[in-house]
Short mmCIF file of C-alpha atoms in Angstrom, two decimals:
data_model
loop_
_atom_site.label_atom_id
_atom_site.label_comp_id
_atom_site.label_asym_id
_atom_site.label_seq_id
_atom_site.Cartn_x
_atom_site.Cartn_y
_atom_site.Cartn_z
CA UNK X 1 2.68 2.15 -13.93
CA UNK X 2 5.34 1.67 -11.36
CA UNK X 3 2.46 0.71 -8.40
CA UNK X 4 0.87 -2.09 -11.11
CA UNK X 5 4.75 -3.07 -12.81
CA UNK X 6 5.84 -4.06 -8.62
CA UNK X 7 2.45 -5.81 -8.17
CA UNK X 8 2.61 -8.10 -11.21
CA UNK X 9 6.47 -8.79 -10.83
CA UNK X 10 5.98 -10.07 -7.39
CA UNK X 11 2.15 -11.67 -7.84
CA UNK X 12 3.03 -16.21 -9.07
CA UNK X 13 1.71 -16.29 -12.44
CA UNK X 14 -0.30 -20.11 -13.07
CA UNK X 15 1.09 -21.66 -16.25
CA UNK X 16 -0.89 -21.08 -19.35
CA UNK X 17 -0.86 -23.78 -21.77
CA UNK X 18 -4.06 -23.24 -23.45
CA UNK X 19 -2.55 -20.64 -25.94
CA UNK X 20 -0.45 -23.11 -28.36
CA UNK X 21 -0.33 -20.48 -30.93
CA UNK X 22 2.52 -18.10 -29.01
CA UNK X 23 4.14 -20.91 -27.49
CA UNK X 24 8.07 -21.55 -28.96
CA UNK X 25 9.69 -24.38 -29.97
CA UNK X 26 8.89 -27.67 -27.64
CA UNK X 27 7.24 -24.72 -25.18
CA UNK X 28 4.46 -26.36 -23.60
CA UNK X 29 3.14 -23.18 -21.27
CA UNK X 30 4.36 -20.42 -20.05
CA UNK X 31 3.31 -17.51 -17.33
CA UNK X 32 -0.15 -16.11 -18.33
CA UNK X 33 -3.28 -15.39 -17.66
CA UNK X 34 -6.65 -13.38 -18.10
CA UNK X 35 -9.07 -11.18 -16.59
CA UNK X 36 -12.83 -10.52 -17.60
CA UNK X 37 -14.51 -12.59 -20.24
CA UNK X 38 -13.05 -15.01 -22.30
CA UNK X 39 -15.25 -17.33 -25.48
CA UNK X 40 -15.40 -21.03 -24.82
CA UNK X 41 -13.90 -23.16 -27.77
CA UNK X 42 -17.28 -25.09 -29.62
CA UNK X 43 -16.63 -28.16 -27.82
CA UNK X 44 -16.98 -26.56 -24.73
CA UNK X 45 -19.54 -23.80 -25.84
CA UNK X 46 -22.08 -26.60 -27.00
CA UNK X 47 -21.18 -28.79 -24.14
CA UNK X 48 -22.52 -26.24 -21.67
CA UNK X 49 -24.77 -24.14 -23.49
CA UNK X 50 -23.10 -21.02 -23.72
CA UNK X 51 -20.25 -19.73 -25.18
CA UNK X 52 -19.05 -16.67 -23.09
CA UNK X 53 -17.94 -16.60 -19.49
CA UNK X 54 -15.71 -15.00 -16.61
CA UNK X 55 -12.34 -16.35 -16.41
CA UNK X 56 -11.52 -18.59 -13.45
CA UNK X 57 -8.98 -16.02 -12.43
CA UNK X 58 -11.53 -13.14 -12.47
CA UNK X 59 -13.73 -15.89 -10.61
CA UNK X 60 -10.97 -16.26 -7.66
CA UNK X 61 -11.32 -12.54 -6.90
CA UNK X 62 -10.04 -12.79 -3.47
CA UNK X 63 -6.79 -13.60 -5.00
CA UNK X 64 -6.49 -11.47 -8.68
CA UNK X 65 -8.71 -8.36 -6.93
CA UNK X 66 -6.04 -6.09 -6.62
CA UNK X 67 -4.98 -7.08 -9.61
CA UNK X 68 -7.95 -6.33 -12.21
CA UNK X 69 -8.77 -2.49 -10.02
CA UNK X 70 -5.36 -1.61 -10.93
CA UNK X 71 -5.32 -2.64 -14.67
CA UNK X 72 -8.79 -0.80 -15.32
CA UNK X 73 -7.40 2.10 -13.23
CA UNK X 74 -4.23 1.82 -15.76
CA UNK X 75 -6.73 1.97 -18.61
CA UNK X 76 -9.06 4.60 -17.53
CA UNK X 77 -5.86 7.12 -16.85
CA UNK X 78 -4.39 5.86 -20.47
CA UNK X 79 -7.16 4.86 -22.51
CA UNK X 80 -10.26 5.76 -21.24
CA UNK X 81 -12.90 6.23 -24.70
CA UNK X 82 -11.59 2.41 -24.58
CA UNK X 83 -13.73 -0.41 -24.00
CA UNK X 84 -13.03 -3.37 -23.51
CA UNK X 85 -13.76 -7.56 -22.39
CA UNK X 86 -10.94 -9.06 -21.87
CA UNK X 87 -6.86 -8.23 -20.54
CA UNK X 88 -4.66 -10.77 -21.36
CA UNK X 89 -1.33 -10.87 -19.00
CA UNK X 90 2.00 -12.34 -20.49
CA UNK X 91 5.00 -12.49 -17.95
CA UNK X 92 8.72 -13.15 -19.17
CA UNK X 93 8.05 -14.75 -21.93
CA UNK X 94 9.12 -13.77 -25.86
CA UNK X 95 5.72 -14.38 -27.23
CA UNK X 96 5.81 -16.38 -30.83
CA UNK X 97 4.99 -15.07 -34.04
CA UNK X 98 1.25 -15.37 -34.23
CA UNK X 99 -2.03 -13.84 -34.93
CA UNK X 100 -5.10 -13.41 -32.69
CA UNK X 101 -7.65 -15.55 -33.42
CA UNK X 102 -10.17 -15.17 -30.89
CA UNK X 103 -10.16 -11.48 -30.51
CA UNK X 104 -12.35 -8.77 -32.08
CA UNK X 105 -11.52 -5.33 -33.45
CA UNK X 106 -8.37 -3.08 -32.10
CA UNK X 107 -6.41 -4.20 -29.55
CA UNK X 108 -4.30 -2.34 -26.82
CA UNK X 109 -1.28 -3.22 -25.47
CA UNK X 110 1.78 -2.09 -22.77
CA UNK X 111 4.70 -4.02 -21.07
CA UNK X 112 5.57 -2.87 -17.10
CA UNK X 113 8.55 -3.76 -15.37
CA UNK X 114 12.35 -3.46 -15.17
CA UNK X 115 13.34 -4.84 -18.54
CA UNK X 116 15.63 -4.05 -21.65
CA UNK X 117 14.83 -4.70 -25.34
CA UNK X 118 11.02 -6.72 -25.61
CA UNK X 119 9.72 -4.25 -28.17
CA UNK X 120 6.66 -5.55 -29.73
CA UNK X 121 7.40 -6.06 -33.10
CA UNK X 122 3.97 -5.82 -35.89
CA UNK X 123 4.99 -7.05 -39.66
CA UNK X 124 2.13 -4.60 -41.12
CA UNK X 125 3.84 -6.03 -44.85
CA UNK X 126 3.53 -9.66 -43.64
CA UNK X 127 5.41 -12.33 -41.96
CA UNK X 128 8.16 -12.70 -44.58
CA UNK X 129 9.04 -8.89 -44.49
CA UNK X 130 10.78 -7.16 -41.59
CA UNK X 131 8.82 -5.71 -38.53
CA UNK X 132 8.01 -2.39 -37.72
CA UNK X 133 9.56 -2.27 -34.09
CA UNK X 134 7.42 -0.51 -30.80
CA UNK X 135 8.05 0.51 -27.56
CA UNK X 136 5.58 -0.40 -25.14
CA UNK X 137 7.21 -0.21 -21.89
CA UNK X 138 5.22 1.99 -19.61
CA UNK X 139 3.20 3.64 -22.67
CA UNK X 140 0.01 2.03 -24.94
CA UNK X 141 -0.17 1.14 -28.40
CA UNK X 142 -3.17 -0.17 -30.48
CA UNK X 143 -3.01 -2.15 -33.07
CA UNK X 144 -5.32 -5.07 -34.88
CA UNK X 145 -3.64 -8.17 -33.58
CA UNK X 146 -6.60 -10.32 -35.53
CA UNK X 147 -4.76 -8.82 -39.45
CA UNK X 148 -1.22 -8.34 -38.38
CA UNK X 149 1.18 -10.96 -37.61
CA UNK X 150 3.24 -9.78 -34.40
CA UNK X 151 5.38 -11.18 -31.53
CA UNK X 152 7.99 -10.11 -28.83
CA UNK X 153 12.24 -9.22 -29.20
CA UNK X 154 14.53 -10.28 -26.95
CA UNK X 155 14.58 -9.22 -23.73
CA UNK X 156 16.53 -8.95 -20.19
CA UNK X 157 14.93 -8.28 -16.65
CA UNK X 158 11.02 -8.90 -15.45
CA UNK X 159 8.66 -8.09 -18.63
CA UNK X 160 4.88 -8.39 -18.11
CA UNK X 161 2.51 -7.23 -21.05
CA UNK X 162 -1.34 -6.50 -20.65
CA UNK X 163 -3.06 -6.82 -23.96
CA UNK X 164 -7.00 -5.04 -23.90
CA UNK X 165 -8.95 -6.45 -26.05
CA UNK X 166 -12.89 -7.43 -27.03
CA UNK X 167 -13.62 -10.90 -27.42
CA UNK X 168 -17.58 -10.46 -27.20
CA UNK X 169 -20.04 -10.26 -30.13
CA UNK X 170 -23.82 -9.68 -30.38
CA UNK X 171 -24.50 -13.43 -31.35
CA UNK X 172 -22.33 -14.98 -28.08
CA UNK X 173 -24.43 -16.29 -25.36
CA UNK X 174 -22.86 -15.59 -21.85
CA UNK X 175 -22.89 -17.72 -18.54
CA UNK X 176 -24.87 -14.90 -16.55
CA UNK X 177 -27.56 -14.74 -19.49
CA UNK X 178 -28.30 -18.31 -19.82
CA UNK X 179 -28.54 -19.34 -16.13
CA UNK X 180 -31.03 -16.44 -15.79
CA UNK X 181 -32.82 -17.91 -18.80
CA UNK X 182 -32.96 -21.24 -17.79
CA UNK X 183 -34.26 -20.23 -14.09
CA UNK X 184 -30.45 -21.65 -13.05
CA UNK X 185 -28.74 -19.72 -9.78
CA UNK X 186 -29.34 -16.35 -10.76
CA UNK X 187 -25.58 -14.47 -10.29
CA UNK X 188 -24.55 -10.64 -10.56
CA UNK X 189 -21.47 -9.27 -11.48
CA UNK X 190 -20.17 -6.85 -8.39
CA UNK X 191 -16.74 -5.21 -9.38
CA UNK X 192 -16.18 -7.89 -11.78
CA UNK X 193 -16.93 -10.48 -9.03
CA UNK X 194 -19.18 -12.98 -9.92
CA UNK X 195 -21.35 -14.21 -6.77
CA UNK X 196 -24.01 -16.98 -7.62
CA UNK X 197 -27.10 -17.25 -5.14
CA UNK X 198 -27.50 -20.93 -2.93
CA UNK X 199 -23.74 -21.31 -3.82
CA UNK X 200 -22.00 -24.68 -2.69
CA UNK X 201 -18.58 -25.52 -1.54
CA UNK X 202 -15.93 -28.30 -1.92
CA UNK X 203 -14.77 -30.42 1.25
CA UNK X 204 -11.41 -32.27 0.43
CA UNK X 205 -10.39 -34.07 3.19
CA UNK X 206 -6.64 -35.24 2.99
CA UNK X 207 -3.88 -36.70 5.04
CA UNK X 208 -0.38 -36.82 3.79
CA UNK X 209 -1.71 -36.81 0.23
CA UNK X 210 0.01 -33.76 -0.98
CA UNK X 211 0.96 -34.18 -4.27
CA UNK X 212 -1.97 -36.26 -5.79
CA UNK X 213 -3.93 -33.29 -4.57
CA UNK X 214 -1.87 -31.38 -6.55
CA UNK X 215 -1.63 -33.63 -9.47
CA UNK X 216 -4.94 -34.90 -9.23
CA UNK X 217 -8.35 -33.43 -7.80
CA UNK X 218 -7.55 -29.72 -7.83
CA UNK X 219 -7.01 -29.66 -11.48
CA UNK X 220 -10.00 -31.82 -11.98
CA UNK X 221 -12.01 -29.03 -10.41
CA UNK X 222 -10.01 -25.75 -11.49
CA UNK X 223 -10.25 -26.95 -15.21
CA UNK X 224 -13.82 -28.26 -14.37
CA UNK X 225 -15.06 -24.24 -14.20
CA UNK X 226 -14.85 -24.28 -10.08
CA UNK X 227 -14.28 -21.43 -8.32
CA UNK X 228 -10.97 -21.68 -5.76
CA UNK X 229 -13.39 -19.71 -3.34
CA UNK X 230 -15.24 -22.83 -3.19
CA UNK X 231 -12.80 -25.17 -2.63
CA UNK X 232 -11.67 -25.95 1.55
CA UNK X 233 -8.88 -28.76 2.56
CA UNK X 234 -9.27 -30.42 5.67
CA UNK X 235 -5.82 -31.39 6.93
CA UNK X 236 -5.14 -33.57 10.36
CA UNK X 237 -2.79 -30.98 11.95
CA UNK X 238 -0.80 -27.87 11.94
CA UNK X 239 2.01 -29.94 10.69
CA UNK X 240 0.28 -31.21 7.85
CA UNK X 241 -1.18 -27.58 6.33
CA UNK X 242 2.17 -26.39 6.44
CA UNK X 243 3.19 -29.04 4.03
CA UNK X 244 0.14 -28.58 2.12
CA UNK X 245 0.85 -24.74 2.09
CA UNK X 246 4.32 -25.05 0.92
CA UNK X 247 3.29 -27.92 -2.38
CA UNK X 248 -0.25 -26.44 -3.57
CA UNK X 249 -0.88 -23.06 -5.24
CA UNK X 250 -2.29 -20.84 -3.20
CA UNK X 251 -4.77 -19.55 -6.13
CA UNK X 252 -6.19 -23.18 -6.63
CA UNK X 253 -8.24 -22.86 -3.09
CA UNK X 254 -10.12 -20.55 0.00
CA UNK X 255 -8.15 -21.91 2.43
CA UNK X 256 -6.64 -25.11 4.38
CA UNK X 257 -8.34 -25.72 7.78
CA UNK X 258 -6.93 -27.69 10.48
CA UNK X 259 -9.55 -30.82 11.03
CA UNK X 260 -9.19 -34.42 12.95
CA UNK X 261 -7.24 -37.22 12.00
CA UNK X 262 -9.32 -40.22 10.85
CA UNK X 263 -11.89 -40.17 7.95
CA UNK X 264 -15.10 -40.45 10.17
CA UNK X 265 -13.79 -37.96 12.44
CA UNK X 266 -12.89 -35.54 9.48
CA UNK X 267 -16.34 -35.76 8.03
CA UNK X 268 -17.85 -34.83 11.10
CA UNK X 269 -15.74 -32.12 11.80
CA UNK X 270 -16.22 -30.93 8.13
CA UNK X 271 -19.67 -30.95 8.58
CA UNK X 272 -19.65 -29.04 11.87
CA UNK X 273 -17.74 -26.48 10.46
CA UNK X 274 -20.52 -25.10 7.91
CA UNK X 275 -23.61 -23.31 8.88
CA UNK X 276 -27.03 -26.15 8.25
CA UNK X 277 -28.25 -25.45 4.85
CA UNK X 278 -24.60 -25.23 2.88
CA UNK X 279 -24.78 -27.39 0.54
CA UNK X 280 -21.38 -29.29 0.38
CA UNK X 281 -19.71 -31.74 -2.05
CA UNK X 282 -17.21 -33.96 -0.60
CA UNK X 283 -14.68 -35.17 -2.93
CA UNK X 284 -11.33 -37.70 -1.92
CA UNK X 285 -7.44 -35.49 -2.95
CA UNK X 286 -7.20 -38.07 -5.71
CA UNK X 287 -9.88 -38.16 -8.35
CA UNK X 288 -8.41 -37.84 -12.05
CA UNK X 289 -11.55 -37.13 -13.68
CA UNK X 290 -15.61 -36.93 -13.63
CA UNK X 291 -16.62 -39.57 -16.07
CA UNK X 292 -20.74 -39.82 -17.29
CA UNK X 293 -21.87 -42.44 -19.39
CA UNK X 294 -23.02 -40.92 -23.02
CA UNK X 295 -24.60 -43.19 -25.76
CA UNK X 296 -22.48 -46.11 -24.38
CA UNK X 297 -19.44 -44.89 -24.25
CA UNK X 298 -17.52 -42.59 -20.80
CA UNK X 299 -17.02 -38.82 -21.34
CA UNK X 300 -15.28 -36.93 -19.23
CA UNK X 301 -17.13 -34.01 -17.69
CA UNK X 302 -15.90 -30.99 -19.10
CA UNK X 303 -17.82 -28.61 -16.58
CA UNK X 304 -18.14 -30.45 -12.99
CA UNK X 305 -19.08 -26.67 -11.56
CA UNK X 306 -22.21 -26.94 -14.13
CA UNK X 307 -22.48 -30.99 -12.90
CA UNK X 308 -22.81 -30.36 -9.34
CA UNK X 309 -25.43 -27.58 -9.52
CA UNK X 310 -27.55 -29.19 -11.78
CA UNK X 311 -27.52 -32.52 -9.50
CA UNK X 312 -28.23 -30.34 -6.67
CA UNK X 313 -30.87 -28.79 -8.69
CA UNK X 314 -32.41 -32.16 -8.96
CA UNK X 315 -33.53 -31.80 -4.93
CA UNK X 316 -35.47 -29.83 -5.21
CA UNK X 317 -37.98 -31.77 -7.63
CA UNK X 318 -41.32 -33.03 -5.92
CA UNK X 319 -40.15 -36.06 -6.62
CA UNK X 320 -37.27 -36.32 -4.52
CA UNK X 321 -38.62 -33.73 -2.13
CA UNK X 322 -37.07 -34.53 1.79
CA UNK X 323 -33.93 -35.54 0.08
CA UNK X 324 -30.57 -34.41 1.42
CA UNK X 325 -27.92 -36.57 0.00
CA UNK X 326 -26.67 -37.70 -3.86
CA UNK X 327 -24.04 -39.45 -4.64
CA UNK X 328 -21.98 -41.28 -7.77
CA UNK X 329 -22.03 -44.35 -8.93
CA UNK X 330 -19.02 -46.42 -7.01
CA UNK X 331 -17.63 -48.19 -10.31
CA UNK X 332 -15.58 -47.44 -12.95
CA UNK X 333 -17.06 -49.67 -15.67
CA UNK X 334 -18.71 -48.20 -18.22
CA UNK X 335 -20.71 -51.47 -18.91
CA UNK X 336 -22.30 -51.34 -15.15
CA UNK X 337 -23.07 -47.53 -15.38
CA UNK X 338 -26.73 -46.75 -16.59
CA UNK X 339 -27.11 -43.90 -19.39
CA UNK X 340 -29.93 -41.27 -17.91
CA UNK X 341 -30.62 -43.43 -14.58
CA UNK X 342 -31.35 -42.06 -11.53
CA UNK X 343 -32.06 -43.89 -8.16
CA UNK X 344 -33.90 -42.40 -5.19
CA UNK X 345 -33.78 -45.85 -2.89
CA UNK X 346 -31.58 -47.29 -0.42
CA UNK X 347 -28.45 -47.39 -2.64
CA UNK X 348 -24.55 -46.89 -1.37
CA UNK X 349 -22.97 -43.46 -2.01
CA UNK X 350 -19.40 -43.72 -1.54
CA UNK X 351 -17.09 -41.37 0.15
CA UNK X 352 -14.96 -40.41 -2.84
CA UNK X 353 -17.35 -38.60 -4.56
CA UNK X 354 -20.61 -37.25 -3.14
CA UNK X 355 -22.67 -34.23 -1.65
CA UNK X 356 -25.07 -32.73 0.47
CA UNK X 357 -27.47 -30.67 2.07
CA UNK X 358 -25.82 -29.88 5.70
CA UNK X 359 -27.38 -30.36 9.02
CA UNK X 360 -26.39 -30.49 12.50
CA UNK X 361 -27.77 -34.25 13.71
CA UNK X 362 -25.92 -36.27 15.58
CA UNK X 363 -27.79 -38.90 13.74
CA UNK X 364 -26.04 -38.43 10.91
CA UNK X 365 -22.46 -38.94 12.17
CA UNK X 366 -21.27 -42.18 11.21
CA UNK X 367 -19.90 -44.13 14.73
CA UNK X 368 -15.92 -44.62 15.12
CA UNK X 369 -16.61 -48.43 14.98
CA UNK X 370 -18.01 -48.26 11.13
CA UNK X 371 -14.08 -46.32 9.84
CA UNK X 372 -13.35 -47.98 6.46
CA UNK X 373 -16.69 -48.01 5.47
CA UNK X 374 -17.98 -45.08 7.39
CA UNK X 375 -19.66 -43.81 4.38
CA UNK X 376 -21.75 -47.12 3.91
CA UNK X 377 -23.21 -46.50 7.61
CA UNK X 378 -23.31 -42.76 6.50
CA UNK X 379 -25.54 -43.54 3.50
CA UNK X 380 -27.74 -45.73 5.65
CA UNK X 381 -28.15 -42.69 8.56
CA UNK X 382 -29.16 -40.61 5.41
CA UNK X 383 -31.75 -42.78 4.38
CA UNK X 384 -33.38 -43.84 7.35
CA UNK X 385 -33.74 -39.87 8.22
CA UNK X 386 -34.70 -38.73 4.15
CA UNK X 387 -36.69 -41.96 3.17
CA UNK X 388 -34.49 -41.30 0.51
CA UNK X 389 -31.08 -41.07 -1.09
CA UNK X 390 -30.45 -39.89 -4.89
CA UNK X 391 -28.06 -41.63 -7.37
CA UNK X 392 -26.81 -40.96 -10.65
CA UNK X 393 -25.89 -44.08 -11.96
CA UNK X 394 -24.42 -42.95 -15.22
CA UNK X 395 -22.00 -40.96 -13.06
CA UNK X 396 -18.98 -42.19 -11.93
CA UNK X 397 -15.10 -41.06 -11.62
CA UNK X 398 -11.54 -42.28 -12.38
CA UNK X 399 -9.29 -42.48 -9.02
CA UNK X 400 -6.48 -45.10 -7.53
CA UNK X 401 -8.23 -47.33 -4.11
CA UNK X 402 -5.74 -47.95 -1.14
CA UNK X 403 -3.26 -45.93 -2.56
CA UNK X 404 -0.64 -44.87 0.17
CA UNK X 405 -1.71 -41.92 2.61
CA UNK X 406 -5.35 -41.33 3.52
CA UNK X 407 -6.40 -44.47 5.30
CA UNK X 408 -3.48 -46.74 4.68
CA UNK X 409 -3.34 -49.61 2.40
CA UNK X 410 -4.23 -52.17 5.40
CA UNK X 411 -7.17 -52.78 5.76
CA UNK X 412 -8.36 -56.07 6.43
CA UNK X 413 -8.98 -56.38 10.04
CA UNK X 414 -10.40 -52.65 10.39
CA UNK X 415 -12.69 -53.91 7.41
CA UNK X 416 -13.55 -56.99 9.67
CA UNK X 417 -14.71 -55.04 12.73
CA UNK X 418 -16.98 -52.29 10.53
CA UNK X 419 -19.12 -55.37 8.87
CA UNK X 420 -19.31 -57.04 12.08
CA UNK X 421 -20.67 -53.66 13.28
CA UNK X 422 -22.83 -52.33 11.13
CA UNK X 423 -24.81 -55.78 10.45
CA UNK X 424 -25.35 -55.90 13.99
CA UNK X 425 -26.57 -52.54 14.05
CA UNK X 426 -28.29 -52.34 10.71
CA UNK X 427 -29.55 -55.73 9.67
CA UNK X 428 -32.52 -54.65 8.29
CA UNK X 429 -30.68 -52.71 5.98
CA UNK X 430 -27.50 -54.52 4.89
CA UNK X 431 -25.73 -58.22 5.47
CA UNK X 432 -21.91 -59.26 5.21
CA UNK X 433 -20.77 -60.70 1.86
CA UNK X 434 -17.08 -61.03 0.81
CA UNK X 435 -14.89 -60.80 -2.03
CA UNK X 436 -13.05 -63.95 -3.73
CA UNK X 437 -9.76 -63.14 -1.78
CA UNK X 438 -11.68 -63.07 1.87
CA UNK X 439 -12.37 -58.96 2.60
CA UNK X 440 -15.01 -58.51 4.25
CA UNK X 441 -17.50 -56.02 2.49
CA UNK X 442 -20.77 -55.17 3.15
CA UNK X 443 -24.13 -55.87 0.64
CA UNK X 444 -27.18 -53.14 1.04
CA UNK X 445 -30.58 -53.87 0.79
CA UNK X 446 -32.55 -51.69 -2.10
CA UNK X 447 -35.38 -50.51 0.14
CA UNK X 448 -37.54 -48.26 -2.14
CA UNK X 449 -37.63 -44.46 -1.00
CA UNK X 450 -40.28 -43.69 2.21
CA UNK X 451 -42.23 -40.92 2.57
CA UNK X 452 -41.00 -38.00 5.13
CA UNK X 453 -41.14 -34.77 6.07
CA UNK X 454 -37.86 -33.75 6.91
CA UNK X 455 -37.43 -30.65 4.36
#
């Protein structure tokens, strides 16, 4: 207990806010997690299909590994005819009186560290009578959590309880089961890691952009059911991951790797850095949300890990067979956006949002004289080598253009000089056009999808 009480005192606890029920007062989260399964609420459960899966935490093994040996160690030495789903892990915080309503069946429970007082307290008569008061610290006790009201005392010093519980029943569906039924990436579970076959990664290139990648696009895709593991950050310099390092929690990624400065430049060298065949989403530090147009009206996407494999999915149809690229649609307007349509023609795929199949051709790389609108002339080099670029056009995002940071806010003559280039270059492809105010943009042509052989 002492090895696993010095572990969990000194390991930074993410803020819990989804459990409302043991929250106090205006409380709006506090330090806790959990390893090992946990049951989707029905929103979520009919949104994706099923209704059981491994926590993000248990996901991010490289971070919570330690962690989750030493607990079932804990429980094997203390409890072992015990099985269990789930540990929930509370740290310095006087739980609320509550119930456990998403449990099943007995529950066990012990407090580690170097505090006084924070006995659990059970009212076996009922809320309104007093509590029968336990001492956990260091020692197990099992109780039914789901009958008996219960919650924490006062306490002093570090205080972090592990509850053991079951959460899974004979009718829940779980992640692993229904991607193996529906011929999705097949995954095992390896010492409670979770490794899914063909897996793909996240590419966040960002420059000076530190807290709306905090605020912004890493919550989009931790809450979205993505892995940290997948999820790089390309920085411009040494000086710029330490700042990164210092702002964003480390659980939330892999790792921040030192890049280029300049967009173009940064895509290449993002690019370059994965083996050919990775399949890799690119995504700007400040997107809010993953919108999709259902029955009129914009949802947000709940599951963006279940999004991006399915689109990827999608390339390897006949159809689109040769394919390499997808993309989003550009616009935020829900009356633009087509319900169920998908594109496989000439069609612009813009850089805050889209993905991949990697490969290391030169003729892919965007040229430094195409920067601002280096993923126009990207989505161009993609076609003319694919025949073929696919678009969901009922797929879009919520995100703030020419915000400060990233490629600055002034654009105008940089703007100039990439449509002069690229309709020079590419004029049987696109042709200048501007907006009402003067900046130059560029207009694609919609050439149908070719046939090639570049698989």
């Amino acid at each position: 207990m002492e090895k696993l009480s010095e572990l969990l005192i000194n390991y930074k606890f993410p803020k819990c806010s989804t459990r409302k029920n043991v929250l106090n007062g205006s409380d709006t989260h506090y330090e806790g997690f959990n390893l090992g399964y946990i049951r989707l609420i029905p929103y979520q459960a009919n949104l994706f299909g099923y209704s059981v899966q491994l926590s993000n935490q248990t996901k991010n093994y490289k971070k919570t590994g330690d962690i989750y040996e030493m607990i079932n160690k804990v429980a094997k030495d203390n409890i072992p005819d015990f099985n269990y789903s789930t540990v929930q892990l509370n740290k310095n915080y006087k739980i609320a009186l509550h119930k456990d309503r998403r449990n099943m069946g007995m529950s066990y429970i012990c407090a580690v560290g170097d505090y006084t007082g924070g006995e659990l307290l059970v009212y076996f008569n009922g809320k309104d009578k007093d509590p029968t008061k336990i001492d956990i610290k260091n020692k197990f006790y099992t109780f039914d959590g789901t009958k008996y009201y219960h919650e924490v005392a006062d306490f002093t010093g570090n205080r972090i309880s592990l509850v053991y519980y079951n959460i899974i029943t004979d009718t829940d569906i779980s992640e692993v089961a229904w991607r193996e039924i529906h011929g999705q990436k097949k995954c095992d579970i390896i010492s409670n890691k979770i490794i899914f076959e063909n897996d793909y990664v996240i590419a966040i290139p960002t420059y000076q952009r530190y807290n709306e990648l905090l605020k912004k696009t890493l919550p989009t895709l931790i809450n979205g059911s993505v892995c940290p593991d997948n999820i790089y950050i390309f920085v411009a310099n040494e000086e710029e991951k330490a700042k990164y390092e210092v702002i964003l929690p480390k659980e939330w990624y892999k790792c921040i790797v030192v890049g280029e400065l300049g967009i173009r430049n940064q895509r290449i060298f993002i690019s370059k850095y994965f083996p050919e065949k990775t399949k890799i989403v690119s995504m700007d530090d400040d997107i809010e949300k993953i919108l999709m147009k259902v029955e009129d009206k914009m949802d947000t996407v709940c599951n963006v890990d279940k999004l991006i494999r399915n689109n990827f999915d999608l390339l390897n149809m006949e159809e689109f067979k040769g394919i390499h690229m997808w993309g989003v649609y550009p616009v935020n307007n829900s009356l633009w956006l087509k319900e169920k349509y998908i594109t496989s023609d000439l069609r612009f795929c813009i850089g805050v949002f889209y993905a991949y199949i990697n490969r290391h051709n030169d003729n892919l790389y965007p040229n430094i004289l195409s920067e601002t609108k280096e993923d126009i002339e990207q989505s161009i080099l993609f076609y003319k080598m694919d025949g073929g670029i696919l678009r969901f056009n009922n797929i879009t995002f919520k995100t703030k253009f020419n915000a400060p940071g990233g490629l600055g806010m002034d654009r105008f003559e940089r703007n100039k000089k990439a449509q002069e280039y690229l309709c020079e270059t590419y004029p049987e492809y696109c042709k200048k056009k501007f907006r009402k105010n003067g900046t130059p943009e560029i207009f694609l042509y919609k050439k149908k999808m070719s046939v090639k052989n570049n698989v």
